[in-house]
mmCIF file with all atom_site columns, C-alpha atoms in Angstrom:
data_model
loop_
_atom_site.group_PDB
_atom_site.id
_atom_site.type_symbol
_atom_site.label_atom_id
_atom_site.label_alt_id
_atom_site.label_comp_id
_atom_site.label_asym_id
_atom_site.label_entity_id
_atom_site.label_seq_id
_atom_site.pdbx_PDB_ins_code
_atom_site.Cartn_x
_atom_site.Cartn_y
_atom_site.Cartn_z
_atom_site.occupancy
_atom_site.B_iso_or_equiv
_atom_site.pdbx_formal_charge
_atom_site.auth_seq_id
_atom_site.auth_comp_id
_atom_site.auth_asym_id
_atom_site.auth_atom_id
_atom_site.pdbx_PDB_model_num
ATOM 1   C CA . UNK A 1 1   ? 61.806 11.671  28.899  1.00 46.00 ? 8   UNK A CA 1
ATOM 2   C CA . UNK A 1 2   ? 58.022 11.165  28.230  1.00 61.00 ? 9   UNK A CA 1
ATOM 3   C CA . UNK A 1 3   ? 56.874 7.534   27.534  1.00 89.00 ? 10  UNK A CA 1
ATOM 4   C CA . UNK A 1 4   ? 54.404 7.611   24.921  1.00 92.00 ? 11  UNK A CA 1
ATOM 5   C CA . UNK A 1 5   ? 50.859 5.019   25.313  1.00 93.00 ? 12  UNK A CA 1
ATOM 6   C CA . UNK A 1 6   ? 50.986 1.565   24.465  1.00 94.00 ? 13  UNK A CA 1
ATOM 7   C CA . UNK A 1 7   ? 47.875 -0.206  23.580  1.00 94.00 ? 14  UNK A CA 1
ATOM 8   C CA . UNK A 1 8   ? 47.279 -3.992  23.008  1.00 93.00 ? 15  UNK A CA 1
ATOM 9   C CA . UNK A 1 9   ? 46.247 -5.404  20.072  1.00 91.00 ? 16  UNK A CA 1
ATOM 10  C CA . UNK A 1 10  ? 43.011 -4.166  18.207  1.00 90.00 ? 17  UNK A CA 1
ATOM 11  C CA . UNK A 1 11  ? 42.352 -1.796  21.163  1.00 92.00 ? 18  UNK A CA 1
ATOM 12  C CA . UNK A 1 12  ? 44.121 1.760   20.098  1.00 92.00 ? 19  UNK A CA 1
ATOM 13  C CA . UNK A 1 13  ? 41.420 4.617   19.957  1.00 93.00 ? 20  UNK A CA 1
ATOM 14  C CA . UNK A 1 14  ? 39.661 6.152   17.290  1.00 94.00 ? 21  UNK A CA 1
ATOM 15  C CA . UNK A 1 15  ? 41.630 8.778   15.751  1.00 95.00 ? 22  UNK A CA 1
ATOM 16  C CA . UNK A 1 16  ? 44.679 6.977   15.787  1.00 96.00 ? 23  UNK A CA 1
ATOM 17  C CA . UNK A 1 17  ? 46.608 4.915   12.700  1.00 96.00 ? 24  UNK A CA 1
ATOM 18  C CA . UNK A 1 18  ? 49.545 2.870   12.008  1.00 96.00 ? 25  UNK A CA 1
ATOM 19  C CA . UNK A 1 19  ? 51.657 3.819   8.728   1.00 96.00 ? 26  UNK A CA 1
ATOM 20  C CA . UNK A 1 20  ? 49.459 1.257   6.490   1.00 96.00 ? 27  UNK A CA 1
ATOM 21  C CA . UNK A 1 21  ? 46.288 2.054   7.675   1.00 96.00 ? 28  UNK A CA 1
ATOM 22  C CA . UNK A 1 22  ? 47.491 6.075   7.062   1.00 97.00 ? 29  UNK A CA 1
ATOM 23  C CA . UNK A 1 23  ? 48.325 4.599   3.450   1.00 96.00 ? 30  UNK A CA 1
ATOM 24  C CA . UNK A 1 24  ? 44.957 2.915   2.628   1.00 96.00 ? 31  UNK A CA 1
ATOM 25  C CA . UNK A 1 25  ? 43.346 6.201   3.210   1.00 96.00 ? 32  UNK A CA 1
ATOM 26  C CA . UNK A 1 26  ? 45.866 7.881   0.968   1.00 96.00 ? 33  UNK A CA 1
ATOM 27  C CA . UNK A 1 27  ? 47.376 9.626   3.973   1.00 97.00 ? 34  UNK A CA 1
ATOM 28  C CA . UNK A 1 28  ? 51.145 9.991   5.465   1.00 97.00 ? 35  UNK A CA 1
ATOM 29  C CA . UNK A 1 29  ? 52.095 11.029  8.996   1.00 96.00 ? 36  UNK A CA 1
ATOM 30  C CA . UNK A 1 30  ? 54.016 13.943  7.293   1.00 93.00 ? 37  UNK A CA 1
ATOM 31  C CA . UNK A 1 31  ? 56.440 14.423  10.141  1.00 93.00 ? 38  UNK A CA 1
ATOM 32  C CA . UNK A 1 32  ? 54.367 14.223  13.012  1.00 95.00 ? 39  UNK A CA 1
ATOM 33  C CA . UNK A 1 33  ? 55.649 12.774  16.217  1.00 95.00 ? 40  UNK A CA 1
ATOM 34  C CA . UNK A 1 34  ? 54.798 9.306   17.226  1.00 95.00 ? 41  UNK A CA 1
ATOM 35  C CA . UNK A 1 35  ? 51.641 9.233   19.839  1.00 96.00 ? 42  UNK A CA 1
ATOM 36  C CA . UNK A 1 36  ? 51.422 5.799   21.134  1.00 96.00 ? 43  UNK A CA 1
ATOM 37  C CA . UNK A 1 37  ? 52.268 2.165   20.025  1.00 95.00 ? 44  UNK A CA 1
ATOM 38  C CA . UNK A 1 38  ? 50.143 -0.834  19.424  1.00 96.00 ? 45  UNK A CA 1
ATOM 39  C CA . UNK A 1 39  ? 51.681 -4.217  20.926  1.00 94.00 ? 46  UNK A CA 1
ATOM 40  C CA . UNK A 1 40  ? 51.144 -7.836  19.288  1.00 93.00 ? 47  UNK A CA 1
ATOM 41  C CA . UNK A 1 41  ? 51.978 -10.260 21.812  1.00 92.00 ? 48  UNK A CA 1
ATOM 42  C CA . UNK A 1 42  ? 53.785 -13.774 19.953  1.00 93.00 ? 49  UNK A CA 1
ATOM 43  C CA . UNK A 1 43  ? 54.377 -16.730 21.618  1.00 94.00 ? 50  UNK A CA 1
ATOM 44  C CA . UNK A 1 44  ? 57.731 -17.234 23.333  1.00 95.00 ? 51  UNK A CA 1
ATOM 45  C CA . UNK A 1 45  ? 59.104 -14.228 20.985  1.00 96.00 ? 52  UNK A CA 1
ATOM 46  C CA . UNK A 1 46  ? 58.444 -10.390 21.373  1.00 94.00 ? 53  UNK A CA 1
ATOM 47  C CA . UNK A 1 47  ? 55.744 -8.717  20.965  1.00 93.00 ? 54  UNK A CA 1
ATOM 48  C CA . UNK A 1 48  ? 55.046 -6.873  16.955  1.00 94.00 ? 55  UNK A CA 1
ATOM 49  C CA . UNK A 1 49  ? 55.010 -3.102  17.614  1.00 94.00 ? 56  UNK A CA 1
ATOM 50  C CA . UNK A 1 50  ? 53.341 -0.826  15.261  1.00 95.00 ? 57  UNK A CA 1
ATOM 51  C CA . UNK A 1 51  ? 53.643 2.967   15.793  1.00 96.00 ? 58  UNK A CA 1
ATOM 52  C CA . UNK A 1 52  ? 50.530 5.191   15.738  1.00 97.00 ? 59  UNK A CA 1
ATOM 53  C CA . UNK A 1 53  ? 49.453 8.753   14.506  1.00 97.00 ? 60  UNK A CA 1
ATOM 54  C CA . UNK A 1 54  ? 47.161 10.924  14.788  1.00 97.00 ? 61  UNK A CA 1
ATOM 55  C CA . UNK A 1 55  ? 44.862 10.668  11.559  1.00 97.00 ? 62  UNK A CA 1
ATOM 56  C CA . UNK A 1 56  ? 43.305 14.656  11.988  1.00 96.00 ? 63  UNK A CA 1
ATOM 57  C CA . UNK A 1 57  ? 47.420 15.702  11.522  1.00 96.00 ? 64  UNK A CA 1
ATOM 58  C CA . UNK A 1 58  ? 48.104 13.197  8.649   1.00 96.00 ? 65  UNK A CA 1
ATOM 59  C CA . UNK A 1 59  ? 48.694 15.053  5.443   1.00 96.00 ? 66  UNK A CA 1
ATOM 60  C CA . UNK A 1 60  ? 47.564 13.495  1.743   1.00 96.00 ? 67  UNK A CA 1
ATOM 61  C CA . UNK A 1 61  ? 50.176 11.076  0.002   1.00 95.00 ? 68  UNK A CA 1
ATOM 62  C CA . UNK A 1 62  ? 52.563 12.797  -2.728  1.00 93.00 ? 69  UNK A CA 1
ATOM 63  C CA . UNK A 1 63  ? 51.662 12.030  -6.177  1.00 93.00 ? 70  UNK A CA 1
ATOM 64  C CA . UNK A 1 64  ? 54.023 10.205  -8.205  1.00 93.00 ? 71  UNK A CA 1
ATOM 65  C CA . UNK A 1 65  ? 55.513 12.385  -11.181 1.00 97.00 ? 72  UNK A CA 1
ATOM 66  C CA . UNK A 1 66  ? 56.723 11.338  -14.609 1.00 97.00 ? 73  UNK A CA 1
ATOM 67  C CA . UNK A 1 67  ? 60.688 11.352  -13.166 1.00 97.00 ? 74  UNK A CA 1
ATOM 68  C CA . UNK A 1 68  ? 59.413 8.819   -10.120 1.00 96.00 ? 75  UNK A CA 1
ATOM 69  C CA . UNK A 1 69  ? 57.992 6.318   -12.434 1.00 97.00 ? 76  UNK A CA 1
ATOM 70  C CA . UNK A 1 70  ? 60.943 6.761   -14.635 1.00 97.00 ? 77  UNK A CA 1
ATOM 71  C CA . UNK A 1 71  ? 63.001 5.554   -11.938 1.00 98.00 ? 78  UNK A CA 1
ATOM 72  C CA . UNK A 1 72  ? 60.770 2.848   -10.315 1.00 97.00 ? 79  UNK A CA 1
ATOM 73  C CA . UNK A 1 73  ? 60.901 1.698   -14.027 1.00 96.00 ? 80  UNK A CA 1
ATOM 74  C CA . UNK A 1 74  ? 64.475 1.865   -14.445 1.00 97.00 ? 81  UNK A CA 1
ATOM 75  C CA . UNK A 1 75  ? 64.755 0.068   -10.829 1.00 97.00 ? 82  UNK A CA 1
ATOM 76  C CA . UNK A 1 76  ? 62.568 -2.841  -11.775 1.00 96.00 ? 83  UNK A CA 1
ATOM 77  C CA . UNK A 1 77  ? 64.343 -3.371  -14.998 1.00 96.00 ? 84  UNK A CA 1
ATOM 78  C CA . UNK A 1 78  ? 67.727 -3.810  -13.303 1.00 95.00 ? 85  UNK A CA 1
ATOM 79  C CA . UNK A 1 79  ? 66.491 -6.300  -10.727 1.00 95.00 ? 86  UNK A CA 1
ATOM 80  C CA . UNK A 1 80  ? 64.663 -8.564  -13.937 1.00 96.00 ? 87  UNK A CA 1
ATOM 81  C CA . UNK A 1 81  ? 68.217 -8.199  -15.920 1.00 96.00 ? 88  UNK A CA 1
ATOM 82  C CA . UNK A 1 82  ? 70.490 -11.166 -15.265 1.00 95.00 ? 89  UNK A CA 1
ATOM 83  C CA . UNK A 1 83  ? 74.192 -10.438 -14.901 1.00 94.00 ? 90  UNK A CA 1
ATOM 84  C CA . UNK A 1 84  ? 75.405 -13.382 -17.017 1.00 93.00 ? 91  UNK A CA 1
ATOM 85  C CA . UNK A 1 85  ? 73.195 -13.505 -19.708 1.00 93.00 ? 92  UNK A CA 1
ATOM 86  C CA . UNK A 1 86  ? 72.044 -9.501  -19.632 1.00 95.00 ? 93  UNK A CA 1
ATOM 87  C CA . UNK A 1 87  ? 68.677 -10.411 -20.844 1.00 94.00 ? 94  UNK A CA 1
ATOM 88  C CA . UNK A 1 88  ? 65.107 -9.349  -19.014 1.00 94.00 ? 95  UNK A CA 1
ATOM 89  C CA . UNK A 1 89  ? 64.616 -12.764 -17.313 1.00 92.00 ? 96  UNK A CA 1
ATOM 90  C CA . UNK A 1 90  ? 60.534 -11.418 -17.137 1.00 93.00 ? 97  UNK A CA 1
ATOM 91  C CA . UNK A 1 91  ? 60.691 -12.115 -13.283 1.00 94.00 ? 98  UNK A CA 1
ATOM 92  C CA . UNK A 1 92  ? 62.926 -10.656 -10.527 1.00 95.00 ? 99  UNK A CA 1
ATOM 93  C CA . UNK A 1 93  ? 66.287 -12.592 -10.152 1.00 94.00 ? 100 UNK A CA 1
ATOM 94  C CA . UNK A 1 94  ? 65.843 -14.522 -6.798  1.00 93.00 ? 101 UNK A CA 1
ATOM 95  C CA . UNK A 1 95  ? 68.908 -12.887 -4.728  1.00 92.00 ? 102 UNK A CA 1
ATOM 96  C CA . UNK A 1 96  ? 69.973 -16.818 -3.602  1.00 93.00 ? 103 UNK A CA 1
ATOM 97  C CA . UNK A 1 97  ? 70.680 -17.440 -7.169  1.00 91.00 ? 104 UNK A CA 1
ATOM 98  C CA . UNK A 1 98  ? 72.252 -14.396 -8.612  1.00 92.00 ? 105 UNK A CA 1
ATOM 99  C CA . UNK A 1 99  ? 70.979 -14.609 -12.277 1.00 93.00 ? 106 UNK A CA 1
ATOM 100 C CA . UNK A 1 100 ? 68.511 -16.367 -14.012 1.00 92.00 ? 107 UNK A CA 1
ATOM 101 C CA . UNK A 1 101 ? 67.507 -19.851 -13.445 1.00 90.00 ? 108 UNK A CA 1
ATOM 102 C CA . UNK A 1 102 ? 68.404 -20.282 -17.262 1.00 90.00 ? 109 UNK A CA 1
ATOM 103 C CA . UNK A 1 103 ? 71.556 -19.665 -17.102 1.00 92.00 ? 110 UNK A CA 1
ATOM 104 C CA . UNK A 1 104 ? 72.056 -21.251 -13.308 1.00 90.00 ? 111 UNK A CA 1
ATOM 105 C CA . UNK A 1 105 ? 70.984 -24.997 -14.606 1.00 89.00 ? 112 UNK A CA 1
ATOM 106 C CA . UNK A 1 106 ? 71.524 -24.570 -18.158 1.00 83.00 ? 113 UNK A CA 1
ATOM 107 C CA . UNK A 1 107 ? 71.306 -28.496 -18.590 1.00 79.00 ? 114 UNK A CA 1
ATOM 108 C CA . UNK A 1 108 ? 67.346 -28.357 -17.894 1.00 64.00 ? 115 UNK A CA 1
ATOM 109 C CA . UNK A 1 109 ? 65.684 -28.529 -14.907 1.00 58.00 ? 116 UNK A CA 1
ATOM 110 C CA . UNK A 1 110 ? 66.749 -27.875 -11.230 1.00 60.00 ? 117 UNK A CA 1
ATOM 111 C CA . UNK A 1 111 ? 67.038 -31.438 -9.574  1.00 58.00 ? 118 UNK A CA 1
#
């Protein structure tokens, strides 16, 4: 079993990239194997880990086609439709509530 490098915070090397920094290049790791971690140390909890990759082997981002936005459409609209009422609330139901806040206090404000 190899143990891959792990660096401390703000001290990887050049040439190497977490997920998000990949993604704010317009990059992916496009199935490339992970080649060291980065380590956040917290106090009195464990440390963040972020994986890195090597940004020479990254491959471009997919575009998004016509059926993708479709669907990310279609997604959003379901999560800003309230199950009681079925109207588009124009936010996204919060998840503690389970519809809108309309039809949760539907004598006026929550108090």
């Amino acid at each position: 079993m190899s143990a891959i490098p792990v660096y401390t915070w703000r001290l990887a090397p050049e040439g190497l990239a977490t997920r998000r920094q990949l993604r704010a290049l317009g990059l992916r790791p496009g199935g490339q194997p992970v080649v060291g971690q980065v380590e956040r140390p917290r106090f009195r909890r464990p440390p963040l880990v972020a994986y890195l990759y090597r940004v020479d082997r990254a491959l471009p981002v997919r575009p998004m086609t016509a059926r993708k936005w479709g669907a990310l459409a279609l997604a959003m609209l379901a999560r800003r439709t309230c199950p009681a009422c079925r109207r588009d609330a124009g936010y996204v139901i919060p998840t503690s509530l389970g519809m809108c806040v309309t039809c949760t206090y539907p004598e006026g404000s929550p108090s």
